[in-house]
mmCIF file of C-alpha atoms in Angstrom:
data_model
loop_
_atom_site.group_PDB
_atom_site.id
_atom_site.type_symbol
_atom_site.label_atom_id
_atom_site.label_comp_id
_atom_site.label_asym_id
_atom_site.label_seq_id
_atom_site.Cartn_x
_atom_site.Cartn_y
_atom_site.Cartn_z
ATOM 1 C CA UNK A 733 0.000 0.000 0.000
ATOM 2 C CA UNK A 734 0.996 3.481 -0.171
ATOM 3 C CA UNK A 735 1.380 6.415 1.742
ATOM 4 C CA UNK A 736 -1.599 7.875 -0.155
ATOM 5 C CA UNK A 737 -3.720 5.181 1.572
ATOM 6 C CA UNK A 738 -2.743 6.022 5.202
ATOM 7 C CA UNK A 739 -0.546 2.770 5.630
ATOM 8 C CA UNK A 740 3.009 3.126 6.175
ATOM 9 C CA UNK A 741 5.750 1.064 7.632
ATOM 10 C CA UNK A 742 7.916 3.976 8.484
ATOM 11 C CA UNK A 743 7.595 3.550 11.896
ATOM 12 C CA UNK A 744 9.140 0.077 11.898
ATOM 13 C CA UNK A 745 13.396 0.159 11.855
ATOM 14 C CA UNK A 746 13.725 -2.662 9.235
ATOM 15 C CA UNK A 747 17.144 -3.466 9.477
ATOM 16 C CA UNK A 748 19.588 -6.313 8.726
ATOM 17 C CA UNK A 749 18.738 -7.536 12.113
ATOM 18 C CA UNK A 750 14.994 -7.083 12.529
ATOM 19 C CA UNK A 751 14.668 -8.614 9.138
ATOM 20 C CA UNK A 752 16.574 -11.827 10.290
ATOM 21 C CA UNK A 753 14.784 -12.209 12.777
ATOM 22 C CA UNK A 754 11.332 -11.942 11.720
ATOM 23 C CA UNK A 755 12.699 -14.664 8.531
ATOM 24 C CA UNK A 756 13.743 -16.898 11.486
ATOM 25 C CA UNK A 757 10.495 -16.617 13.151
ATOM 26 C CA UNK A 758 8.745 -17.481 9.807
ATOM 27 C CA UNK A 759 11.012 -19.967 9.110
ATOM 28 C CA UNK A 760 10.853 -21.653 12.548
ATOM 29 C CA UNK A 761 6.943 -21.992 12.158
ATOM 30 C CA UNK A 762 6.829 -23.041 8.404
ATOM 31 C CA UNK A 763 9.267 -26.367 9.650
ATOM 32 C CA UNK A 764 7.530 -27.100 12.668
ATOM 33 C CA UNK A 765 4.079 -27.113 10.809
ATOM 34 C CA UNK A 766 5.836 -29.402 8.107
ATOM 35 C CA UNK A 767 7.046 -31.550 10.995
ATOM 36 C CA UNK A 768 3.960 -31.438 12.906
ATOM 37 C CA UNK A 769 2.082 -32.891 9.388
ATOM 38 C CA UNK A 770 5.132 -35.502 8.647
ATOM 39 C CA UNK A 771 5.599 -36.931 12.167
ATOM 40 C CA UNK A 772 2.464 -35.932 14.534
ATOM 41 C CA UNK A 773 3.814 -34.461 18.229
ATOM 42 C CA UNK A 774 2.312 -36.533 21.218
ATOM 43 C CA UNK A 775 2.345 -35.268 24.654
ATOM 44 C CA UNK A 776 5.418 -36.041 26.655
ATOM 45 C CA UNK A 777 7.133 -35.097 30.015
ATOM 46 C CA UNK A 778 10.282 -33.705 30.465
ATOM 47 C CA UNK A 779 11.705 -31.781 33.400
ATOM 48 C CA UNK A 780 8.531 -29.354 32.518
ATOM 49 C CA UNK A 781 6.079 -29.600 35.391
ATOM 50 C CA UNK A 782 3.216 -30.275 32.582
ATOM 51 C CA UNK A 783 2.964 -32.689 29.985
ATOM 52 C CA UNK A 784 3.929 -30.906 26.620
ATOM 53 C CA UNK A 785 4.301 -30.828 22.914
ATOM 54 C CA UNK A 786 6.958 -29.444 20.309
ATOM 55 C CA UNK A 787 4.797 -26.656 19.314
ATOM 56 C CA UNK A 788 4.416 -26.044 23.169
ATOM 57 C CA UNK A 789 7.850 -26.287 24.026
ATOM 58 C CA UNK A 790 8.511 -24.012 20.874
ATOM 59 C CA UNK A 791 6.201 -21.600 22.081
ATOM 60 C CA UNK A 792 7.910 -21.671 25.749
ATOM 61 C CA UNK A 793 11.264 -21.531 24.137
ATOM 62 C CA UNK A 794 10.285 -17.953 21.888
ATOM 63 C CA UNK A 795 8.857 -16.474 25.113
ATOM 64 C CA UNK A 796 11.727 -17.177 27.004
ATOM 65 C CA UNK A 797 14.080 -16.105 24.524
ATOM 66 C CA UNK A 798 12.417 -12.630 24.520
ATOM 67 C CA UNK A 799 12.328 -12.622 28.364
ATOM 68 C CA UNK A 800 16.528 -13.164 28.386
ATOM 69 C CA UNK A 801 16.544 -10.370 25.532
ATOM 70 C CA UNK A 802 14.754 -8.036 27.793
ATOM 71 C CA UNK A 803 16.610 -8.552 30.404
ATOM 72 C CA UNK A 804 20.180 -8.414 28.830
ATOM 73 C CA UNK A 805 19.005 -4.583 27.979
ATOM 74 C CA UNK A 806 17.718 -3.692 31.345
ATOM 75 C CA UNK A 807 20.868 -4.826 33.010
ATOM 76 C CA UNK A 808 23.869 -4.788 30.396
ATOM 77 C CA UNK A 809 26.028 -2.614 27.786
ATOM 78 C CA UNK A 810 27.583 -5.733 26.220
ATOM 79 C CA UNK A 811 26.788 -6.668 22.911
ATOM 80 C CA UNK A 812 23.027 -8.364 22.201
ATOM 81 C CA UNK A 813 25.012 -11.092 20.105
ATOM 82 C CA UNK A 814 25.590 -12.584 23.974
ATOM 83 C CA UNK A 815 21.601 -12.437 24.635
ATOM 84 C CA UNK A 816 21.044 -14.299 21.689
ATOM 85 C CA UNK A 817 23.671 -16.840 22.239
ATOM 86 C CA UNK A 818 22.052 -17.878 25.301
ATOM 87 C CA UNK A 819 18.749 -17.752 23.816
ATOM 88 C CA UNK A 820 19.648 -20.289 21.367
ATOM 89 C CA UNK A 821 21.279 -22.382 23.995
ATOM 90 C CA UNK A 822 17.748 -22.154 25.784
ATOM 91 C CA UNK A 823 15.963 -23.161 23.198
ATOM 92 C CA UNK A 824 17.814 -25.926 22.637
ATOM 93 C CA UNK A 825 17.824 -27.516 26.069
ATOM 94 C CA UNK A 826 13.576 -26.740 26.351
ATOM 95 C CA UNK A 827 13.089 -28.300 22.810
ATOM 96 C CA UNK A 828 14.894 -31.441 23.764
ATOM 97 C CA UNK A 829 14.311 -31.862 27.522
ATOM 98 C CA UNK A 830 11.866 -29.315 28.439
#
């Protein structure tokens, strides 16, 4: 659309970074919907108080990652690289034990 219309994305800082991330979101979802439809999930416990699936434990693991993001820029200078590091260390551990 254009800015004729009244819809603009201007507000939005779409950078190198940003974009990445939203592509890794997308991508994320597109493979565990494919892998949902090739090899259905089934409830399982891990050291989660609550039964859970992958999509569940996917969904824990993106909410936690922001939650570490979020708090890497209340309470350090260093580099987000290091947030994001440990996010992906998360999400591995809660998509195979959580």
């Amino acid at each position: 659309m254009s800015e004729e219309s009244g819809f603009s994305l201007a507000w939005m800082a779409w950078t190198q970074p940003v974009a990445i991330f939203f592509i890794a979101i997308a991508l994320m979802l597109v493979v565990f919907g494919v892998l949902q439809f090739v090899m259905p999930t089934y409830e399982r416990r891990g050291f989660l108080p609550v039964p859970t699936t992958r999509g569940d434990r996917l969904f824990m693991s993106l909410l936690g990652s922001a939650f570490i993001h979020l708090i890497w820029l209340a309470f350090s200078d260093a580099s987000l690289l290091f947030a994001s590091g440990i996010s992906v260390v998360y999400a591995a551990v809660m998509l195979r034990w959580g």
